[in-house]
Structure formats: structure tokens, C-alpha cells
XYZ file of C-alpha atoms in Angstrom:
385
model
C -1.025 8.620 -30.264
C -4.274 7.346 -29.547
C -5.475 3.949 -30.437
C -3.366 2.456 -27.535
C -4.331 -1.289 -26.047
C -4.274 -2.721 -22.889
C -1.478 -4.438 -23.763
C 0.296 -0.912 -24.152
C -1.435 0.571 -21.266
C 0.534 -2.344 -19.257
C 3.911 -1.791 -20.881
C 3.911 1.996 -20.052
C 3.095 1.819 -16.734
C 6.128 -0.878 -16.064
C 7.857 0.988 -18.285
C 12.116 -0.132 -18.653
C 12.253 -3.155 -20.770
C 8.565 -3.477 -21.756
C 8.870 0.305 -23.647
C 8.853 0.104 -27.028
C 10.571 1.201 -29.788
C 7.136 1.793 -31.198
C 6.579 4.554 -28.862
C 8.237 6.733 -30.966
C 7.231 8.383 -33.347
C 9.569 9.129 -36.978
C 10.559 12.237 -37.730
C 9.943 11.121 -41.163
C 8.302 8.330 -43.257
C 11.672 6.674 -44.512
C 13.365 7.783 -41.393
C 16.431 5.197 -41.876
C 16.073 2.252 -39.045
C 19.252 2.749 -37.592
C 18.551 6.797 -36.823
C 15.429 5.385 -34.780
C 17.225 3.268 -33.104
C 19.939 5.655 -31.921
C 16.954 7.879 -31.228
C 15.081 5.585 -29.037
C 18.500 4.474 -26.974
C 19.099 8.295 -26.147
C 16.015 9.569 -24.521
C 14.623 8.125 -21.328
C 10.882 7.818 -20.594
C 9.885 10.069 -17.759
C 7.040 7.320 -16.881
C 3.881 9.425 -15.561
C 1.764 6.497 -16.299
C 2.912 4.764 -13.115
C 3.081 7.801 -11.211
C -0.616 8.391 -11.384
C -1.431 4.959 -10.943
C 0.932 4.249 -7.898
C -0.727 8.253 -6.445
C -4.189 6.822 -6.314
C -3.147 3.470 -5.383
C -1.318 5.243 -2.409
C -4.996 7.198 -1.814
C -7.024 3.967 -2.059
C -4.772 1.860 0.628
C -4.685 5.444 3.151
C -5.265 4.383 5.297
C -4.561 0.395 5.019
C -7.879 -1.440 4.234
C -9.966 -2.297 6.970
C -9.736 -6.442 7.326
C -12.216 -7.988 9.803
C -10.770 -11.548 10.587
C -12.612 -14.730 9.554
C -12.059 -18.738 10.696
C -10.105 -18.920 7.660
C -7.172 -16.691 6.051
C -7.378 -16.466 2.551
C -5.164 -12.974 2.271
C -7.739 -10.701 1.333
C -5.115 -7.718 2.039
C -3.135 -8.825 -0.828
C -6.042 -9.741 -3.124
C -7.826 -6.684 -2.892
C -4.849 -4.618 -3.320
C -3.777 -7.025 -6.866
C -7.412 -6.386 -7.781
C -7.109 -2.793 -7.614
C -3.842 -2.206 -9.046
C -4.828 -4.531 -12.419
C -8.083 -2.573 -12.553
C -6.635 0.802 -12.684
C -4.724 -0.040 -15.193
C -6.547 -2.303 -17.657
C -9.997 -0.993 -16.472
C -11.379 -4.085 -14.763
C -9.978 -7.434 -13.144
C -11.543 -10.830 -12.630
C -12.143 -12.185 -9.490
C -13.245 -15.660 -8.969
C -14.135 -16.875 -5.392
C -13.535 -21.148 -5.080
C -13.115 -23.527 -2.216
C -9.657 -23.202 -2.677
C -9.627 -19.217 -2.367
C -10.056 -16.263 -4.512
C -8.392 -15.799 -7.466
C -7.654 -12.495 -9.273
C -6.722 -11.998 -12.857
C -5.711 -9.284 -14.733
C -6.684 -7.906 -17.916
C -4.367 -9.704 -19.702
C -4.874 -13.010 -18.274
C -8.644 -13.688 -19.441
C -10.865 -13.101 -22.388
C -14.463 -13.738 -22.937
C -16.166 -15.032 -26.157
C -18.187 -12.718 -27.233
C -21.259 -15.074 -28.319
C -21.284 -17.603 -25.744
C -19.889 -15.712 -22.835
C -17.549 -18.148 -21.684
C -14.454 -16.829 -19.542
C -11.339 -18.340 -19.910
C -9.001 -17.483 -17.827
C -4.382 -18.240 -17.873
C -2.624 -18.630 -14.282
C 0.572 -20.041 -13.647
C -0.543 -23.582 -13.466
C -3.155 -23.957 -16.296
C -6.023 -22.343 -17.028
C -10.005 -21.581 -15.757
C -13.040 -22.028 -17.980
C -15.880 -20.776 -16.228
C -19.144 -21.172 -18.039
C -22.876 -20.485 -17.029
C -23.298 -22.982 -14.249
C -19.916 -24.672 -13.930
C -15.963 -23.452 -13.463
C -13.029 -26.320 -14.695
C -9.867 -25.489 -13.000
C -7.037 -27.400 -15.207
C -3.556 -27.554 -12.380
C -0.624 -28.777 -15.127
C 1.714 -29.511 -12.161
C -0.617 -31.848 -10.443
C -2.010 -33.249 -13.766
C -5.885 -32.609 -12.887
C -8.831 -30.617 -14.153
C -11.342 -29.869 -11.236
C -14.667 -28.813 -11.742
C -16.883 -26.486 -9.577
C -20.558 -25.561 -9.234
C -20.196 -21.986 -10.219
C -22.384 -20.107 -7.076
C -24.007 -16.997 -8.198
C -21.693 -14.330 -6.917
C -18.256 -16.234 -7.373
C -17.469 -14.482 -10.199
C -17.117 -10.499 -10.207
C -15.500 -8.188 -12.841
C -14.063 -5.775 -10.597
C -13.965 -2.199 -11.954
C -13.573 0.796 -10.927
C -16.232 3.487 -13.051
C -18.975 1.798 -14.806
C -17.308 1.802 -18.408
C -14.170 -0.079 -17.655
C -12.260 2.289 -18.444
C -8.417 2.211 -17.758
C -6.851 5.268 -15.644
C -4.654 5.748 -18.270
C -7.196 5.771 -20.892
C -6.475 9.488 -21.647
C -3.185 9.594 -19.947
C -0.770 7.145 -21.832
C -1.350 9.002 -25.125
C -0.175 12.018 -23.270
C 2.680 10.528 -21.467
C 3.930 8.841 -25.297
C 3.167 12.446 -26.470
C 5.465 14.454 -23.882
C 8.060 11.198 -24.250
C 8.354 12.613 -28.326
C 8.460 15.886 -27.019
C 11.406 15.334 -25.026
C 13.275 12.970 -27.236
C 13.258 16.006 -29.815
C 14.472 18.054 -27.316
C 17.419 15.814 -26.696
C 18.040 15.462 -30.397
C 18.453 19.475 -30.679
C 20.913 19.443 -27.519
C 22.942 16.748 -29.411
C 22.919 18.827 -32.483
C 23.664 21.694 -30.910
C 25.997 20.982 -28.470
C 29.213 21.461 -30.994
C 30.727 24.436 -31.902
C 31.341 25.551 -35.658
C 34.643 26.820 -36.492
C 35.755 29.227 -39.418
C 38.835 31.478 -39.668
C 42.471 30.870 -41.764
C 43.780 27.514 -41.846
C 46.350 26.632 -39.783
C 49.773 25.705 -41.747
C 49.020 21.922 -41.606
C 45.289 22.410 -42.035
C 44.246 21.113 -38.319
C 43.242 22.711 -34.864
C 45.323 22.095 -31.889
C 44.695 23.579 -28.494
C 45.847 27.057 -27.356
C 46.835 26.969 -30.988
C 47.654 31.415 -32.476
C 45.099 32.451 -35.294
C 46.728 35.025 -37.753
C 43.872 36.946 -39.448
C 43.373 36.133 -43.334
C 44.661 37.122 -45.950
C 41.511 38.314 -46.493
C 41.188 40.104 -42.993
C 38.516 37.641 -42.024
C 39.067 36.522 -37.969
C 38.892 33.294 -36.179
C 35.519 32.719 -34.826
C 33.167 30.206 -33.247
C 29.835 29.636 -34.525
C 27.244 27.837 -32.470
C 23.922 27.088 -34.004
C 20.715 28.375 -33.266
C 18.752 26.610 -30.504
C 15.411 28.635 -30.160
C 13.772 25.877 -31.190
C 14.518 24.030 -27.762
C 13.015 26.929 -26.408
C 9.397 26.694 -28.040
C 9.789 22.317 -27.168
C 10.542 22.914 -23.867
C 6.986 25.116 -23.226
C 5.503 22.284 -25.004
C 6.821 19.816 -22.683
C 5.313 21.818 -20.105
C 1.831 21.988 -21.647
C 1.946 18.522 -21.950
C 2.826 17.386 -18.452
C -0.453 19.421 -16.943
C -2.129 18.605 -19.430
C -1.604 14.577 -17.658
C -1.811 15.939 -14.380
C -5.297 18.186 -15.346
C -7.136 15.029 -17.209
C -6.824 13.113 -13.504
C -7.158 15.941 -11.281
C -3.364 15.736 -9.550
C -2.166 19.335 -10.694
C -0.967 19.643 -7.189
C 0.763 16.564 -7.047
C 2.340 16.681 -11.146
C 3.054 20.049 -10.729
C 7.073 20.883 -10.995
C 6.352 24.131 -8.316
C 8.477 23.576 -5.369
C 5.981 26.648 -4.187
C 3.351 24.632 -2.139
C -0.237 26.163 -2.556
C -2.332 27.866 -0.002
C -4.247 25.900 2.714
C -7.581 26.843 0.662
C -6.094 25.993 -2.957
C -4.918 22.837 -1.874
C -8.408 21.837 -0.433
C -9.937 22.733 -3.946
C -7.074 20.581 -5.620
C -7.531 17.747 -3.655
C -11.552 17.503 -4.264
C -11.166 15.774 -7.494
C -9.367 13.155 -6.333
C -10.727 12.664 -3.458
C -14.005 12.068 -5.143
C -12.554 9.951 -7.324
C -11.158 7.565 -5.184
C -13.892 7.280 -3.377
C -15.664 5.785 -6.071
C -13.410 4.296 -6.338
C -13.389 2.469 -3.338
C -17.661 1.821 -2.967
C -16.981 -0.386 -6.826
C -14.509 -2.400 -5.706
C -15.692 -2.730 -2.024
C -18.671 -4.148 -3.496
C -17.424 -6.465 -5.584
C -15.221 -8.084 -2.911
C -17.918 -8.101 -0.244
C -20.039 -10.391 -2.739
C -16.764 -12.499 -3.188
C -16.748 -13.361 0.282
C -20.003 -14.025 0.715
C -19.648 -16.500 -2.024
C -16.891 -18.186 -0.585
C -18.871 -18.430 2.954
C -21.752 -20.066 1.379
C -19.013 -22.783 -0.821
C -16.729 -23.421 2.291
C -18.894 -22.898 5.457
C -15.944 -20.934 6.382
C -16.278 -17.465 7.116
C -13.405 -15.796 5.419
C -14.124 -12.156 6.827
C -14.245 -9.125 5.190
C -12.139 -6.195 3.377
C -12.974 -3.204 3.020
C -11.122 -0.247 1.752
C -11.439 3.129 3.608
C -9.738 6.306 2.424
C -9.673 8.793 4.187
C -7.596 12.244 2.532
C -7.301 14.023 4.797
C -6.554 17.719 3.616
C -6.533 19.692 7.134
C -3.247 21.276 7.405
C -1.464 21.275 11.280
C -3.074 24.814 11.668
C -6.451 23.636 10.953
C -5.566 20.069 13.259
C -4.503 22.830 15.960
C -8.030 25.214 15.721
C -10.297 21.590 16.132
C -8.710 20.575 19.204
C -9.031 24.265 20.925
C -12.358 24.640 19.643
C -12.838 20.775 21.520
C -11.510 21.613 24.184
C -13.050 24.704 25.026
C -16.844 23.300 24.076
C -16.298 20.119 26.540
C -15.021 20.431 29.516
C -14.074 17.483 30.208
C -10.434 16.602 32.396
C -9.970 13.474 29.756
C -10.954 15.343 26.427
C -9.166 18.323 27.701
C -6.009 16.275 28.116
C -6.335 14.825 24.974
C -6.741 17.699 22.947
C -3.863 19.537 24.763
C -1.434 16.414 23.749
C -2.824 16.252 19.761
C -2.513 20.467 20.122
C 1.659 19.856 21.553
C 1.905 16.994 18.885
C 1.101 19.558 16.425
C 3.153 23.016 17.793
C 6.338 20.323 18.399
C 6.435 18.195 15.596
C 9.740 19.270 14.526
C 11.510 18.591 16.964
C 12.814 15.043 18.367
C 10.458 12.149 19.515
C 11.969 11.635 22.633
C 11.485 15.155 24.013
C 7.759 15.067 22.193
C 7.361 11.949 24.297
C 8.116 13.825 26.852
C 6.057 16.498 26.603
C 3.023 14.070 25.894
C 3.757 12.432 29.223
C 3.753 15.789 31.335
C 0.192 16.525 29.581
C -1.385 12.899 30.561
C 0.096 13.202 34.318
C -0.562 16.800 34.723
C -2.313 18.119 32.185
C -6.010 19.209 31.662
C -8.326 22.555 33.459
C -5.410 22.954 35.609
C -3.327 24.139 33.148
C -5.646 25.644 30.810
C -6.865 29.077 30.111
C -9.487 30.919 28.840
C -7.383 32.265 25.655
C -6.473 28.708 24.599
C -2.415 29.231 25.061
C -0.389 25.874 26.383
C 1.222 26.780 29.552
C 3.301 24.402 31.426
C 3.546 24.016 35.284
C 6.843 24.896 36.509
């Protein structure tokens, strides 16, 4: 199903209410109205849309966003994190830096006129018109329409790749693909889940429980019949297909896949490139774009509102690999603190099973009597009696 809107991209992500009937597909041109319907009511939308936008949202803000105060809050935590969210999905966001603060619409919420390149832009409380050298703010509640100098870098379409493209550009036809795929597969359980029967009548021509079957007159015997579901079969590798297909087109096969087998330390490095490179990307587009925001508002207000920055960091090191770095630390500097410190992130990573408390414990030993004292040449943790 390609051909799909923002407006769609939007409604698949939330998914529940805002899921259309539209979504799927007929089985055939005059399908009656009322089949559709019971169609649509039976099979639930396994919503991969939002789980690859909420995945790289989760790699964006991991670590949280870096946030160097300013004299004034203006909540750039939240903004930059509405930003990023409305420009994964619909491709880009507005961001508009005032005296007031910085305002962030989504794709939905503004359009430009293609010939004179005006923006105008719905909030809760009116709208914003921002032309070449002015913005009008209209606030219904308060009954006013204020009107700004518009500085040169208060106005920023945030995106994310240099097209505009949404995230789910390529994955919402998929996702409305594998959610026809599996209401099919529900309509063939439903079909099939009956059984046939055929035999001699029963003296009153019904079937009771525990009820005797005489053979036929015929010689024919009482049977059950249950129909042929191969069918499922073949849907069900389709399903499949189309599930890593989603997973392939964004580079999460590790974190799509339905393998409760985790990968190999090496594999999983090589799976996690893609996004990692992608997010970091990412990251530099949007940084950008909210680093000229505040900047604008410093220069409108006087009022240094700080900076945000976001700062991923994936790490793909696995507690063997943690556990090699510190020895190898350790044994290049011999130093009593950064001996210590390695031998507490080495015990953090050996006895991270088991409870804080006694991990707390152990980390306490290390600090008060830890370091050359206790170490040895092969790298093993000893403990002093």
C-alpha cells in the first residue's frame, strides 16, 4: 500500500482508535460492507510503526541530552525531545524561537504556501503567520494578535536526513502489508476452526453429545471432517518475510527479530552499526537546528537560555569486553587510584547478578583496601582475608 500521507504515517504510529478501516485491504471489489467490517473488528494491528520510532527515540535520548543551564528556563529537555519525536515521524518539525519561548509544531500543525512562502502555523490558542520579516502570533483566549520582528535564525525546519523524509516512509506500507497478512490468517483460523460432520442421521435428525452412531445402511461410518488449512501455513512464512523485511529497511534485525537466541558478541556489533550511524545523524541535524534556536532567542531576550544537545552514545561492548578494558587499564597504569577503580568497574561486572547491597559491599572493600596490594600479575581479583 504505498501512497500513504503524513496524516496516515501519524495514525499508524498511535495506532488504537486512529487505525482505519481503510487499512484493509478487500478481499474482493464488491466485498459486502458488513464482511469488512467484521473483518477489521477481528484482527488486531501488531503496530511496528511505533516500535521503530519509540527504538530510535530510546537511542537518540541514551543517554539523556546534555542541557547546559541558562538565566532563563525555557524547557529545552522537553522541546527537543517533541521536536524529535514529530520529525521522525512526519519527516520534519517547525521550530520557532520568540520572546515568549520556543515553539514546536508538528507536521500536521503547519503548511506553507507554496508561491509566497508564508508559514502558517495551528496551536492550541490560535494560530502563527510567519512571513519574510515579521511573525503574528493570534492568542484566542486573551483576544490579541502580537507581532514579532522575525530574527534570522528563529525559524528552523528541524529534520532529520536532508529529504524530509519520514522514518516510516518505507515502513508503514510494510507494517499495513503484514497487518493484511495477518488478518487473512485469522480469517482461515475462523474458517477452519469447525469440524464437518457426515455419517447416518440420528433418529430425530440432530447431534447430541456422547450420542451412539450405527453405521449406514449403506455401511458408510461416522466421521469428522476438518478442512484443509495449508494455506495458513504458506501466510504464516509470509508474515515472517514481511516483519524483516520492516526490521531490514531500518537496520533493527536484531532488535525485530522474534529469536529468543541472542547473537554473538561480533554479530551484534555488525547489527548495531546501522543504527548507530543513523542516529547519529541523526542527532548532528537536529543538534544544529536547536543550537541556532537558542542563539536566536539570546539575541531577542538578552537572556541566555542555554543549550541542548543530544549525545548518544550505543554502546555495544558486552560485560566481557567492559571486563578486558579495565585489566588492560589497569595493568598499563599503575596507578593506586586507577587501579582501584578499574578493580571496582571489573567486580561491578563479575557480580552483577547478584544483590546491590552485597555489590555495595564489595565496592567498599575495593575503595578502602583495594589497589597494587591486592593485585597480581595474571589480572585475577583476590580478596584480603
Amino acid at each position: 500500500m504505498q501512497g500513504l500521507t503524513v496524516d496516515d504515517f501519524y495514525n499508524l504510529y498511535h495506532g488504537g482508535e486512529r487505525f482505519l478501516k481503510k487499512y484493509l485491504w478487500k478481499i474482493a471489489f464488491d466485498e459486502p460492507e458488513e464482511m469488512h467490517q467484521a473483518r477489521f473488528n477481528d484482527t488486531a494491528y501488531f503496530n511496528l510503526c511505533a516500535r521503530v520510532i519509540n527504538t530510535f527515540m530510546g537511542f537518540l535520548f541514551s543517554p539523556p541530552p546534555v542541557i547546559t543551564p541558562g538565566t532563563v528556563d525555557i524547557f529545552l529537555g522537553l522541546k527537543i525531545q517533541r521536536a524529535s519525536l514529530h520529525t521522525l515521524i512526519g519527516g520534519n518539525s517547525l521550530a520557532v524561537a520568540l520572546p515568549d519561548g520556543i515553539s514546536i509544531f508538528s507536521r500536521q500543525q503547519y503548511k506553507v504556501d507554496p508561491e509566497s512562502g508564508i508559514i502558517t502555523a495551528k496551536h492550541a490558542d490560535g494560530e502563527m503567520i510567519i512571513e519574510k520579516e515579521k511573525i503574528f502570533v493570534t492568542r484566542e483566549s486573551a483576544g490579541k494578535r502580537i507581532e514579532y520582528v522575525r530574527d534570522k535564525d528563529a525559524v528552523q525546519i528541524v529534520r532529520f536526513n536532508e529529504g524530509g523524509l519520514s522514518l516510516l516512509t518505507d515502513v508503514a506500507p510494510l507494517n499495513v502489508r503484514l497487518y493484511n497478512y495477518e488478518a487473512s490468517q485469522d480469517q482461515h483460523s475462523k474458517n477452519s476452526n469447525f469440524h464437518v460432520s457426515s455419517g447416518p442421521a440420528s433418529p430425530d435428525g440432530k447431534i447430541r453429545p456422547f450420542q451412539h452412531f450405527d453405521r449406514g445402511m449403506n455401511g458408510s461410518e461416522f466421521a469428522f471432517h476438518t478442512p484443509d488449512t495449508s494455506g495458513m501455513d504458506r501466510n504464516e512464512a509470509r508474515i515472517r518475510e514481511t516483519r524483516m523485511a520492516i526490521a531490514y529497511v531500518v537496520g533493527l534485525e536484531s532488535q525485530l527479530s522474534d529469536r529468543l537466541t541472542p547473537p554473538s558478541g561480533f554479530s551484534y556489533q555488525f547489527q548495531m552499526f546501522t543504527p548507530m550511524s543513523v542516529t547519529m545523524g541523526m542527532a548532528m541535524n537536529i543538534n544544529y537546528s536547536f543550537k541556532l534556536l537558542c542563539e536566536s532567542y539570546k539575541r531577542q531576550t538578552g537572556s541566555d537560555p542555554g543549550t541542548v544537545t543530544l549525545a548518544p552514545r550505543l554502546s555495544i561492548d558486552t560485560a566481557t569486553d567492559k571486563f578486558n578494558k579495565a585489566r588492560m587499564l589497569k595493568d598499563e597504569v599503575r596507578d593506586e587510584e586507577v587501579i582501584k577503580a578499574c578493580q571496582i568497574a571489573m567486580a561491578s561486572d563479575v557480580f552483577g547478578e547478584i544483590a546491590p547491597d552485597k555489590l555495595d559491599t564489595i565496592k567498599k572493600s575495593l575503595e578502602a583496601t583495594g589497589g597494587s596490594a591486592i593485585d597480581r600479575p595474571s589480572g585475577n581479583i583476590t580478596f584480603p582475608n
